[in-house]
PDB file of C-alpha atoms in Angstrom:
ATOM      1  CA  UNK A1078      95.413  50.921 -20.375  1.00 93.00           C
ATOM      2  CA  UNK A1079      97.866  54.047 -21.394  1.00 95.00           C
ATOM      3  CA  UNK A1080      99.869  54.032 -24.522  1.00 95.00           C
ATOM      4  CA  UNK A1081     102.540  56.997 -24.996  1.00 95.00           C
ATOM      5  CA  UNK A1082     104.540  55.952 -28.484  1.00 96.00           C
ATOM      6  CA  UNK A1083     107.577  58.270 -29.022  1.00 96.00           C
ATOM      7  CA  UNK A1084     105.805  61.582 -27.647  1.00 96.00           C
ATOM      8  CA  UNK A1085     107.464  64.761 -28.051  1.00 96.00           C
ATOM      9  CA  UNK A1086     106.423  68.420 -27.074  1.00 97.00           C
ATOM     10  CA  UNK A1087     108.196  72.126 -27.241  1.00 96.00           C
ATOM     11  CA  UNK A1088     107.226  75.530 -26.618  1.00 96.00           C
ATOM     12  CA  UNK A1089     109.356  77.018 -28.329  1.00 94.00           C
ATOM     13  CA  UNK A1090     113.483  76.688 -28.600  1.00 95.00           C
ATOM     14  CA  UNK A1091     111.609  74.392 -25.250  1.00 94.00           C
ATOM     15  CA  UNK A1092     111.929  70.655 -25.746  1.00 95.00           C
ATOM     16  CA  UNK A1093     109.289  69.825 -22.527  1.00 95.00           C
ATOM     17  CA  UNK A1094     108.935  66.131 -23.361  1.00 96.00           C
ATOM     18  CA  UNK A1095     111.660  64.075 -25.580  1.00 95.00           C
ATOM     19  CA  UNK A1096     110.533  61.094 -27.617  1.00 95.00           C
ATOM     20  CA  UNK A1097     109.185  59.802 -24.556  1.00 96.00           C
ATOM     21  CA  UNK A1098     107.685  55.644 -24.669  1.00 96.00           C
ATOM     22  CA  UNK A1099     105.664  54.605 -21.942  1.00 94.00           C
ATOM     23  CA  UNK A1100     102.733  51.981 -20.918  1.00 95.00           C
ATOM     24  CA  UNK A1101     100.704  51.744 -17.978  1.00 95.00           C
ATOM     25  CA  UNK A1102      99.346  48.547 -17.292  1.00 95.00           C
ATOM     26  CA  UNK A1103      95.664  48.014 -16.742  1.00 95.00           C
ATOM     27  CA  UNK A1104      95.238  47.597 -12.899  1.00 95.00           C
ATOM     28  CA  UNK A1105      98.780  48.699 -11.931  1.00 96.00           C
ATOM     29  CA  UNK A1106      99.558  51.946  -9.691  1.00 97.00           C
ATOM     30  CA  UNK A1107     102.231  54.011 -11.982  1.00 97.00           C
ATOM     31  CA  UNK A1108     104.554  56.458 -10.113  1.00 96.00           C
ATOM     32  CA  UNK A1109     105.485  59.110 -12.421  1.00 95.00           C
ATOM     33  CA  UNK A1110     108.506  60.974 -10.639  1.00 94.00           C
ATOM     34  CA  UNK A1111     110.760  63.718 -11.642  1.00 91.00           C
ATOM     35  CA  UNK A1112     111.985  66.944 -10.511  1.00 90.00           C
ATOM     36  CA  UNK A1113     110.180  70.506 -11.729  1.00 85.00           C
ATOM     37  CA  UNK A1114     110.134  71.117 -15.035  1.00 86.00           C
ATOM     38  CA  UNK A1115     110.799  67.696 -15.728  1.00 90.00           C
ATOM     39  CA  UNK A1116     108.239  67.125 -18.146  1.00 92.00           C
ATOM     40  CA  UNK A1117     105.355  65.197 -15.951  1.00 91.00           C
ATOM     41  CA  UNK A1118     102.657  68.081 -16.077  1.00 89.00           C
ATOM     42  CA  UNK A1119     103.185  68.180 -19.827  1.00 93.00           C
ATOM     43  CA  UNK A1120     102.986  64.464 -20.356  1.00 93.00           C
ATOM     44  CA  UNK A1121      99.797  64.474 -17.994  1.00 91.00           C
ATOM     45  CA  UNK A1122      97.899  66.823 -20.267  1.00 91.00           C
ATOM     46  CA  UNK A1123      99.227  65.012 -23.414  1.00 93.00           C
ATOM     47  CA  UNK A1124      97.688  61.806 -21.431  1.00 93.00           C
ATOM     48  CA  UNK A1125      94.169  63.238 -21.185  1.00 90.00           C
ATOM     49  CA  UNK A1126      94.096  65.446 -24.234  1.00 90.00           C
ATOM     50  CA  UNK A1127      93.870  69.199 -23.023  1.00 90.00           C
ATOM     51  CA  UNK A1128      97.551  69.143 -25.068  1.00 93.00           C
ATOM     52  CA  UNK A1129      98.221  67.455 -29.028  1.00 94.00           C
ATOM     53  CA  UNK A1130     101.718  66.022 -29.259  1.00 95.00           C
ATOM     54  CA  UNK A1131     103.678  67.651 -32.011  1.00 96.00           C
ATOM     55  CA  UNK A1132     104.843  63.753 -32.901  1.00 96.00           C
ATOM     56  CA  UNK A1133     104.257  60.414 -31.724  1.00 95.00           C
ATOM     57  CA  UNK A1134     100.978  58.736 -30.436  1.00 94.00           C
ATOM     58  CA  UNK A1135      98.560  57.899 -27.630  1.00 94.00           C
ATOM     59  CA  UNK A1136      96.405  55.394 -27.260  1.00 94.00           C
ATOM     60  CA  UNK A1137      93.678  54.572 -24.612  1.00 92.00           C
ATOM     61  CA  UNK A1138      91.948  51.583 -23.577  1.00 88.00           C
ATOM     62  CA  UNK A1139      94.021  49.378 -26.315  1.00 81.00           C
ATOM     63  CA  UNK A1140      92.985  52.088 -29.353  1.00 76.00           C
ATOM     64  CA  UNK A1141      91.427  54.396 -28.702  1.00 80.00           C
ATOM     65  CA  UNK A1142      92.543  58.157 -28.284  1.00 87.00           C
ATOM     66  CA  UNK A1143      92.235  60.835 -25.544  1.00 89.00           C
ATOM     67  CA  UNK A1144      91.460  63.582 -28.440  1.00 85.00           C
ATOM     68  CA  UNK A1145      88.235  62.257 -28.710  1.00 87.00           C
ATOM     69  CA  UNK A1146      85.502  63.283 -26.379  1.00 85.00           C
ATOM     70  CA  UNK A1147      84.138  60.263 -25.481  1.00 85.00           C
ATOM     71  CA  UNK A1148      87.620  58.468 -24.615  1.00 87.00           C
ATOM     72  CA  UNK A1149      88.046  61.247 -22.284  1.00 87.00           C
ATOM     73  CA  UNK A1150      84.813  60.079 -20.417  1.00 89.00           C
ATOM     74  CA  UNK A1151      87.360  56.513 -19.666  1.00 91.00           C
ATOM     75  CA  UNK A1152      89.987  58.829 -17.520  1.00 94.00           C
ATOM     76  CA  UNK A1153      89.066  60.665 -13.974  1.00 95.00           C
ATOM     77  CA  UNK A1154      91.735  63.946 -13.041  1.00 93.00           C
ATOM     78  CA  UNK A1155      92.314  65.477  -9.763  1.00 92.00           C
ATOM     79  CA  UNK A1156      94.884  68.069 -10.546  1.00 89.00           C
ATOM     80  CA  UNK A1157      97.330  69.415  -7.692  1.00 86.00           C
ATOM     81  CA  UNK A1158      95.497  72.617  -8.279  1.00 87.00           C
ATOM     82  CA  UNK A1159      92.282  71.864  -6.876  1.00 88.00           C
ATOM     83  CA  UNK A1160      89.284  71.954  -9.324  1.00 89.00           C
ATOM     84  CA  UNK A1161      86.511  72.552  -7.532  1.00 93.00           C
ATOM     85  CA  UNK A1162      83.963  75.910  -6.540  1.00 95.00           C
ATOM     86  CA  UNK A1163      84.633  76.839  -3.318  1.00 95.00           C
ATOM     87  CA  UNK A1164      80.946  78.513  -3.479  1.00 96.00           C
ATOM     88  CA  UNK A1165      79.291  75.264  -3.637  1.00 96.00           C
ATOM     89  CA  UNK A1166      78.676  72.133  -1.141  1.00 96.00           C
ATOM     90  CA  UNK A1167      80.447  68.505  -1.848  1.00 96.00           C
ATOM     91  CA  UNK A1168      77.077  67.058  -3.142  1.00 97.00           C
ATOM     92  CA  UNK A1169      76.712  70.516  -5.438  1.00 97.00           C
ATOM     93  CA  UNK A1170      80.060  70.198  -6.680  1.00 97.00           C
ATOM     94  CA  UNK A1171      79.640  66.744  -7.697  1.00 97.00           C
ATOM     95  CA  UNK A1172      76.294  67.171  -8.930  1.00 97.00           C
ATOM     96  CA  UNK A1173      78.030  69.387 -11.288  1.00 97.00           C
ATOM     97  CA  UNK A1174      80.820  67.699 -12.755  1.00 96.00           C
ATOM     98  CA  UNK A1175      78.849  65.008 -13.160  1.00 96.00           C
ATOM     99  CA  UNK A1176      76.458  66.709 -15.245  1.00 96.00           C
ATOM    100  CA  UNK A1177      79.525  67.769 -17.358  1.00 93.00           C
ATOM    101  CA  UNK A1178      79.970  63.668 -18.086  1.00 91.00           C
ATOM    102  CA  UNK A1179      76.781  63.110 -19.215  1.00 91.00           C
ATOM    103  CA  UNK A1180      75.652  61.807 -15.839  1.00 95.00           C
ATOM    104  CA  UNK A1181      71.745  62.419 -14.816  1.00 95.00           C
ATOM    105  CA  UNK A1182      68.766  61.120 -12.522  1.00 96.00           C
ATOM    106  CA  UNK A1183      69.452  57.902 -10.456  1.00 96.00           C
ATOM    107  CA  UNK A1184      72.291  57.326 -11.693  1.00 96.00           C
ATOM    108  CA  UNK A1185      73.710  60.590 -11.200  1.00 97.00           C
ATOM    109  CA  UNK A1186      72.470  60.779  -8.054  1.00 96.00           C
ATOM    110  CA  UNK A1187      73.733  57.371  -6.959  1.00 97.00           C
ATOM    111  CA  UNK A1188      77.310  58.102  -7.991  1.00 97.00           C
ATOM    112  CA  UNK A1189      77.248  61.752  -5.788  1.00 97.00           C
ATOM    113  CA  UNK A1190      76.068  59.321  -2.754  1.00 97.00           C
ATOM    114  CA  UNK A1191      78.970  56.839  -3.541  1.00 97.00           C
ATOM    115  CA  UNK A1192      81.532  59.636  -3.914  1.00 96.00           C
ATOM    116  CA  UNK A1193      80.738  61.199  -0.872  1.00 96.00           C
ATOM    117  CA  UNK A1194      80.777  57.871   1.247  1.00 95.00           C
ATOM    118  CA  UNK A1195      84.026  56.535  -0.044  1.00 94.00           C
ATOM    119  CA  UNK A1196      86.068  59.869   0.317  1.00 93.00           C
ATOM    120  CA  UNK A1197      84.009  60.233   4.167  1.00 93.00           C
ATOM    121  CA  UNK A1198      82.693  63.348   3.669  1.00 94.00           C
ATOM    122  CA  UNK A1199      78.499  62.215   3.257  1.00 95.00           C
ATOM    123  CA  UNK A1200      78.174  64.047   6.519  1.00 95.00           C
ATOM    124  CA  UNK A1201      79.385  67.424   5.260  1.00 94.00           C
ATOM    125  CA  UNK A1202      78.253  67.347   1.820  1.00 94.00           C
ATOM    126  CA  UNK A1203      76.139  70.423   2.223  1.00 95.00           C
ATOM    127  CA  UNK A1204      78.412  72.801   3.461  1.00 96.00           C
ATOM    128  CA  UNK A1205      80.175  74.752   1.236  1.00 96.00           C
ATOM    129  CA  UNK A1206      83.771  73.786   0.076  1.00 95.00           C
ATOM    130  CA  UNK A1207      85.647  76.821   1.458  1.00 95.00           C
ATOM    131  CA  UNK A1208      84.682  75.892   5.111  1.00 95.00           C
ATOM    132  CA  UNK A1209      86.537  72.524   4.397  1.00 95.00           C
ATOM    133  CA  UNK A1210      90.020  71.603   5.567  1.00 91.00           C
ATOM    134  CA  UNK A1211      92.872  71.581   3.489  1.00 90.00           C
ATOM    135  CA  UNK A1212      92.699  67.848   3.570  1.00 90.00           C
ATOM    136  CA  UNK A1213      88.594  67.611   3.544  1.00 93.00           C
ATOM    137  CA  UNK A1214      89.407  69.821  -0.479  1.00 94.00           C
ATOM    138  CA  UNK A1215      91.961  67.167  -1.420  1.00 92.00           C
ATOM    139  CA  UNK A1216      89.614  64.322  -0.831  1.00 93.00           C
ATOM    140  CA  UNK A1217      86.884  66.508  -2.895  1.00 95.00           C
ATOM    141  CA  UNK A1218      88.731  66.667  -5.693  1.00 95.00           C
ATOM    142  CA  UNK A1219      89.647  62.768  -5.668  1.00 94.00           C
ATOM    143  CA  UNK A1220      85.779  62.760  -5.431  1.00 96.00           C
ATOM    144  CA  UNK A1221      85.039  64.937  -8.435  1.00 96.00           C
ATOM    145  CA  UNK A1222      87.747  62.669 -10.347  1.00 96.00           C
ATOM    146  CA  UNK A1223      85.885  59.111  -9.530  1.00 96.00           C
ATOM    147  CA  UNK A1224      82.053  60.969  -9.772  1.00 96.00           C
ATOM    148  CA  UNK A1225      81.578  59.113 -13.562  1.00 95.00           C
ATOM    149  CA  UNK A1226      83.110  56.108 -12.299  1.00 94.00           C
ATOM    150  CA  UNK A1227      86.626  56.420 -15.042  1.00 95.00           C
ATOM    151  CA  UNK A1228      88.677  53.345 -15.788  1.00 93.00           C
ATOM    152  CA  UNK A1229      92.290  55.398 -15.001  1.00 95.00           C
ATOM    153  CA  UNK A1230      92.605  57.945 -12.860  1.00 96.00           C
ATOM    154  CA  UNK A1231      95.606  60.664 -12.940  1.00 95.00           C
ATOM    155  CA  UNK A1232      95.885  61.896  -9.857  1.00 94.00           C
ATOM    156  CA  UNK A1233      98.621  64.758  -9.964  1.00 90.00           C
ATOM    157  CA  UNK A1234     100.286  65.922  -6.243  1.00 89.00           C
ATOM    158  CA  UNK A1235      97.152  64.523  -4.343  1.00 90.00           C
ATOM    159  CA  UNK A1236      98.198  65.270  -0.772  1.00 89.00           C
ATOM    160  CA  UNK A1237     100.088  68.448  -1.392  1.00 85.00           C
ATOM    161  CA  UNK A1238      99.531  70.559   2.119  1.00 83.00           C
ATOM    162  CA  UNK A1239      97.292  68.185   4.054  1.00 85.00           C
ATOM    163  CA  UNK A1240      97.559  66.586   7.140  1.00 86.00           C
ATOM    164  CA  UNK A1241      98.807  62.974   8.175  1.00 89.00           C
ATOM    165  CA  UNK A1242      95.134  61.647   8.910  1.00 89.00           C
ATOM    166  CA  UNK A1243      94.090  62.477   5.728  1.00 87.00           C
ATOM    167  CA  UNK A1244      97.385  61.473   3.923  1.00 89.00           C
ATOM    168  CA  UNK A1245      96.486  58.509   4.869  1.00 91.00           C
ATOM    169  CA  UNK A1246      92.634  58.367   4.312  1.00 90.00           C
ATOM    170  CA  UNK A1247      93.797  59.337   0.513  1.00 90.00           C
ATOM    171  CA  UNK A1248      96.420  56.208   0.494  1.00 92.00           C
ATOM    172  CA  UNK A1249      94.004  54.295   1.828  1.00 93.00           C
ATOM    173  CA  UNK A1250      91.432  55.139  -1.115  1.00 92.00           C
ATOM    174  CA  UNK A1251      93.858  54.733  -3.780  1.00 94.00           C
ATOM    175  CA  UNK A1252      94.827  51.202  -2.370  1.00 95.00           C
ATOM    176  CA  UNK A1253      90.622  50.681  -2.521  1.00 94.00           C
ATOM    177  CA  UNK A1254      90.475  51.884  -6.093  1.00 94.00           C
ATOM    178  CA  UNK A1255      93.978  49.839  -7.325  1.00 95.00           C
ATOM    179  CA  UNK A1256      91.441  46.632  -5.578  1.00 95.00           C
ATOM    180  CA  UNK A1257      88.848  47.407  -7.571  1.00 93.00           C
ATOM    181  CA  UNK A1258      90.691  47.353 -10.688  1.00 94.00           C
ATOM    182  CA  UNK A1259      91.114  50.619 -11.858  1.00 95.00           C
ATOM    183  CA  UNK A1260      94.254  51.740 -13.536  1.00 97.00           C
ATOM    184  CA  UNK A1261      96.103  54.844 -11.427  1.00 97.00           C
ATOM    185  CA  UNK A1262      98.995  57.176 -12.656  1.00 96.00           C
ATOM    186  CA  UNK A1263     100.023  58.877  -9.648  1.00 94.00           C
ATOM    187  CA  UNK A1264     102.602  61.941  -9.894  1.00 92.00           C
ATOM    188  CA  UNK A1265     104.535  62.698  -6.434  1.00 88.00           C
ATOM    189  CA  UNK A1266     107.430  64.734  -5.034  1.00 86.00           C
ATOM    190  CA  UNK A1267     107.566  62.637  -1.966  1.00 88.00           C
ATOM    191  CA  UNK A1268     109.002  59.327  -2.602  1.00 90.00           C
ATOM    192  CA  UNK A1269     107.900  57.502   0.608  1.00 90.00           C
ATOM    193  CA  UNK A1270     104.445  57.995  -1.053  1.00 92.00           C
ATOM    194  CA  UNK A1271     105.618  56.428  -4.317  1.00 93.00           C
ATOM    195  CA  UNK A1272     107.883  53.594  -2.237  1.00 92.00           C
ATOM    196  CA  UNK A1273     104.692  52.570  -0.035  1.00 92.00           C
ATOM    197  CA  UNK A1274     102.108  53.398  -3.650  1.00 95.00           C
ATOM    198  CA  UNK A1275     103.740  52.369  -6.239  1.00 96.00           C
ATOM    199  CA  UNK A1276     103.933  48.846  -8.368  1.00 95.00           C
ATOM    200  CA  UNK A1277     106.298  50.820 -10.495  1.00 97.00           C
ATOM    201  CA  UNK A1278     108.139  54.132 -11.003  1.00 96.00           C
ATOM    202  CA  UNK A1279     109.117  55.828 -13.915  1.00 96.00           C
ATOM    203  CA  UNK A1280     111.630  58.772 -13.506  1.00 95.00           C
ATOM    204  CA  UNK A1281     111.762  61.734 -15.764  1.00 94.00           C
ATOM    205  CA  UNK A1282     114.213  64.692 -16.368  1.00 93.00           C
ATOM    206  CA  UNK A1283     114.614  67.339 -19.207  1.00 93.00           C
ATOM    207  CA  UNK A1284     111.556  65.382 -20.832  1.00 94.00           C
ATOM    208  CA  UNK A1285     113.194  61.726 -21.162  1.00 94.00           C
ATOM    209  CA  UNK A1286     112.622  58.459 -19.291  1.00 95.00           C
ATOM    210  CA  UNK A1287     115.475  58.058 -17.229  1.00 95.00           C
ATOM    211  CA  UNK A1288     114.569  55.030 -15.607  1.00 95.00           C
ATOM    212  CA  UNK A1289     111.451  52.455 -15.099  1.00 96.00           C
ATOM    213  CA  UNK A1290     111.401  49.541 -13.263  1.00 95.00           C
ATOM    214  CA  UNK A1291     109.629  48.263 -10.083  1.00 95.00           C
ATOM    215  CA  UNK A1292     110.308  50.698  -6.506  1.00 93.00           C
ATOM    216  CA  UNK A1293     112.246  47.189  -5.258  1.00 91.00           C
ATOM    217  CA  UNK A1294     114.126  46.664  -8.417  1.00 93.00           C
ATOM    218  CA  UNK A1295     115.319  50.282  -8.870  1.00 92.00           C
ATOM    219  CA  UNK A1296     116.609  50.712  -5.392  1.00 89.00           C
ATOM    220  CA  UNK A1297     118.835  47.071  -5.996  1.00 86.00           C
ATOM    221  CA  UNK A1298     119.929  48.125  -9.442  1.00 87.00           C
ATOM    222  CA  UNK A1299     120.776  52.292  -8.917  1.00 86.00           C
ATOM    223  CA  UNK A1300     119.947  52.922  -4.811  1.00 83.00           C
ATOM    224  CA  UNK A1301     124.075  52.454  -3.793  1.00 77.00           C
ATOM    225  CA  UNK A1302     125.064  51.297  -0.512  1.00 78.00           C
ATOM    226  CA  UNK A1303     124.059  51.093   2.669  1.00 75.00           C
ATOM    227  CA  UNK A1304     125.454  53.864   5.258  1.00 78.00           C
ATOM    228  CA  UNK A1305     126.309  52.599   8.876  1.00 76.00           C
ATOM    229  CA  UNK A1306     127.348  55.667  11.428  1.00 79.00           C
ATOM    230  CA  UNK A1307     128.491  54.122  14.762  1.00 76.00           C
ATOM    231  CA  UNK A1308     129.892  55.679  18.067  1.00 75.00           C
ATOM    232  CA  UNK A1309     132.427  54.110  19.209  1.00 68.00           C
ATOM    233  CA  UNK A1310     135.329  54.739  22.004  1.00 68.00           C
ATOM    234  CA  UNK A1311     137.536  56.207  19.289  1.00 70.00           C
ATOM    235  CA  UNK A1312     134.583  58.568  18.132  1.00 73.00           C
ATOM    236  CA  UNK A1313     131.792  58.614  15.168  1.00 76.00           C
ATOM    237  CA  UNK A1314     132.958  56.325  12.185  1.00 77.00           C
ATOM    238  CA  UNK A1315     130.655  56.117   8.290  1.00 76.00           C
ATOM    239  CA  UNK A1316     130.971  53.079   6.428  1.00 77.00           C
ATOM    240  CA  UNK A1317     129.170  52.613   3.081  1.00 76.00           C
ATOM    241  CA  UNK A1318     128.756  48.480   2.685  1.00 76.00           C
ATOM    242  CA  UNK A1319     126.753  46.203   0.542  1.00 73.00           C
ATOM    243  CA  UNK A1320     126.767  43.691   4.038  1.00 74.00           C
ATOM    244  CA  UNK A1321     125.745  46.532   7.055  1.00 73.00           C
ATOM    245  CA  UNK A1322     125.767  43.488   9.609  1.00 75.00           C
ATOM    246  CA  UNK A1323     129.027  42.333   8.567  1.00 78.00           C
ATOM    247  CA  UNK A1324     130.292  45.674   9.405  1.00 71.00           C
ATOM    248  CA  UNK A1325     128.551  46.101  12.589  1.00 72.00           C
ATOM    249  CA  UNK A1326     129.850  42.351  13.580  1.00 74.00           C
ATOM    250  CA  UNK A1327     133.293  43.990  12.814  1.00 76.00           C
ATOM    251  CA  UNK A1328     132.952  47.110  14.704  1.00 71.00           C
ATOM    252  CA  UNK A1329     131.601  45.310  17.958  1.00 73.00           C
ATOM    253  CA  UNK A1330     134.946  42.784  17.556  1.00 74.00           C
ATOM    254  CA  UNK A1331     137.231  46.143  17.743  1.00 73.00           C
ATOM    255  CA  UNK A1332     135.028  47.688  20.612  1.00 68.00           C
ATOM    256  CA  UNK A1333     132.292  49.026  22.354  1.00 64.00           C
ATOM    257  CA  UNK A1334     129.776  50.808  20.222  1.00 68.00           C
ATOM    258  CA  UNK A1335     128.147  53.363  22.303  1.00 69.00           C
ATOM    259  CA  UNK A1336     125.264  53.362  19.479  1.00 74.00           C
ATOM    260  CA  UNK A1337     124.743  53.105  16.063  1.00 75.00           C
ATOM    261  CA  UNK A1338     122.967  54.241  12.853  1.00 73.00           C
ATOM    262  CA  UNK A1339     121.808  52.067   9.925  1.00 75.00           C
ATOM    263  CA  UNK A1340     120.461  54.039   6.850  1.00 70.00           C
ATOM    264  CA  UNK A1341     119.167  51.815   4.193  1.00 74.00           C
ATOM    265  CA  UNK A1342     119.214  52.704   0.059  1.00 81.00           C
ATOM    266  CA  UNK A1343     115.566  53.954  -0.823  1.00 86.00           C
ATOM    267  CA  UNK A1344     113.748  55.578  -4.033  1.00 91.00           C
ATOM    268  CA  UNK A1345     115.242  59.189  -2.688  1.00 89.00           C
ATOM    269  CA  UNK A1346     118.277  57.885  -2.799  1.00 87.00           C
ATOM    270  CA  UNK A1347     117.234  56.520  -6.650  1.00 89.00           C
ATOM    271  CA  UNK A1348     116.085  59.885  -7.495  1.00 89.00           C
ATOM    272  CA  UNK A1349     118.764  61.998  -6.675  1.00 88.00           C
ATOM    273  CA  UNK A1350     121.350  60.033  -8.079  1.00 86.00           C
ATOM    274  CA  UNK A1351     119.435  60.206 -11.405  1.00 89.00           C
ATOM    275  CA  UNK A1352     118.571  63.385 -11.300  1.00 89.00           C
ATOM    276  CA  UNK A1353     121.387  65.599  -9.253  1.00 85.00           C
ATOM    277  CA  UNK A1354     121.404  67.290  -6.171  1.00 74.00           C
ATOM    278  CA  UNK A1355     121.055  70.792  -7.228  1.00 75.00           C
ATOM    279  CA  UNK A1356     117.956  72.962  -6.772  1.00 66.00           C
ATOM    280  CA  UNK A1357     115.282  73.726  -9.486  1.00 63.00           C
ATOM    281  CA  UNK A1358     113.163  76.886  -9.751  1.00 61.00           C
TER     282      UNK A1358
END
């Protein structure tokens, strides 16, 4: 569906995005991690054409490229800033954008009824948007991004500062749209979301590909060991081990375990040992 061939950006002495490759297969949800100033945003806008690549090449749909107008009508955006008039109801501020796609009449109407309904807010479509929850904007703006019905969707931070009901009304939509077909490229800093998402991950840092692979094939190959912390009469041992039951088999032979603590690799663990431990401003 997505096609980045040897990409490369820079502002300046900046290199943003380094020769990066990358496909996204039609129907698949892609995970594109990394910490800030990795890259992502840049790649994002170099994915939907608000940015030109100073090399390389991007192709949509099997050939066609985000530059043009009309191949920009194939891809849906909900940015993590919100893009939406806070002035307006839900039905006006679909009514809106999809005027901006072309859309009109029935049909225009008809997909402003569907977006409502599928992101559950048909009931407060008239009320303005600033009156809305944090979480009520989020699913607008997932709304605004499926209003003229795109075959990918980038969907950048989506459930940045809203609560766990409507974290998981949004997962539950994006599972919805991945059954319908549609291709998604979703961009997180929380990696349960990607780990419970995701049919694969890429990882970016200083604008390169560090890693892409399946969530289950990434934590096996670079996730480490697991970590069992037991209490035991002799105090609190930690004992990284590739067989965590063996261990705990071993521990209960030498004596009582008071309790204990199994800790599991994950894509966190992934991250961070791709990317370091240290903070980024």
């Amino acid at each position: 569906m997505l096609r980045l061939n040897h990409i490369r950006k820079t502002f300046g002495p900046i290199v943003a995005v380094d020769d990066l490759t990358l496909e996204i297969r039609r129907g698949e949800i892609f995970g594109l991690l990394g910490p800030n100033g990795a890259g992502k945003t840049t790649t994002i806008n170099m994915a939907v054409g608000l940015l030109a690549p100073d090399a390389g090449t991007i192709e949509l749909d099997g050939s066609d490229s985000p530059a043009r107008p009309a191949a920009r009508r194939k891809i849906g955006v909900a940015p993590q800033t919100m893009a939406l008039y806070d002035d307006l109801g839900a039905e006006e501020n679909l009514a809106f954008f999809g005027r901006l796609y072309g859309l009109a009449g029935r049909r225009l109407a008809e997909r402003v009824a569907w977006s409502l309904d599928f992101v559950g807010l048909t009931e407060r479509r008239r009320d303005r948007a600033k009156t809305y929850s944090g979480g009520m904007k989020r699913r607008l703006n997932l709304a605004i991004a499926l209003v003229h019905d795109p075959m990918l969707l980038l969907l950048d931070e989506p459930t940045v500062g809203v609560d766990p009901q409507s974290r998981n009304a949004i997962f539950d939509s994006i599972l919805a749209l991945k059954a319908e077909g549609r291709t998604i490229v979703y961009t997180t800093h929380y990696m349960e979301e990607a780990q419970r998402l995701c049919d694969r991950v890429g990882i970016m840092d200083h604008g390169k590909l560090l890693a892409l692979d399946t969530v289950d094939s990434l934590i096996a190959a670079r996730g480490g060991k697991s970590v069992v912390t037991a209490q035991g009469p002799d105090g609190e041992v930690r004992i990284e081990t590739d067989d965590p039951l063996a261990e705990l088999a071993r521990l209960r032979e030498n004596g009582k375990l008071a309790h204990f603590r199994l800790d599991g690799p994950d894509l966190e663990v992934v991250f961070l040992n791709l990317t370091g431990r240290h903070l980024r401003d």
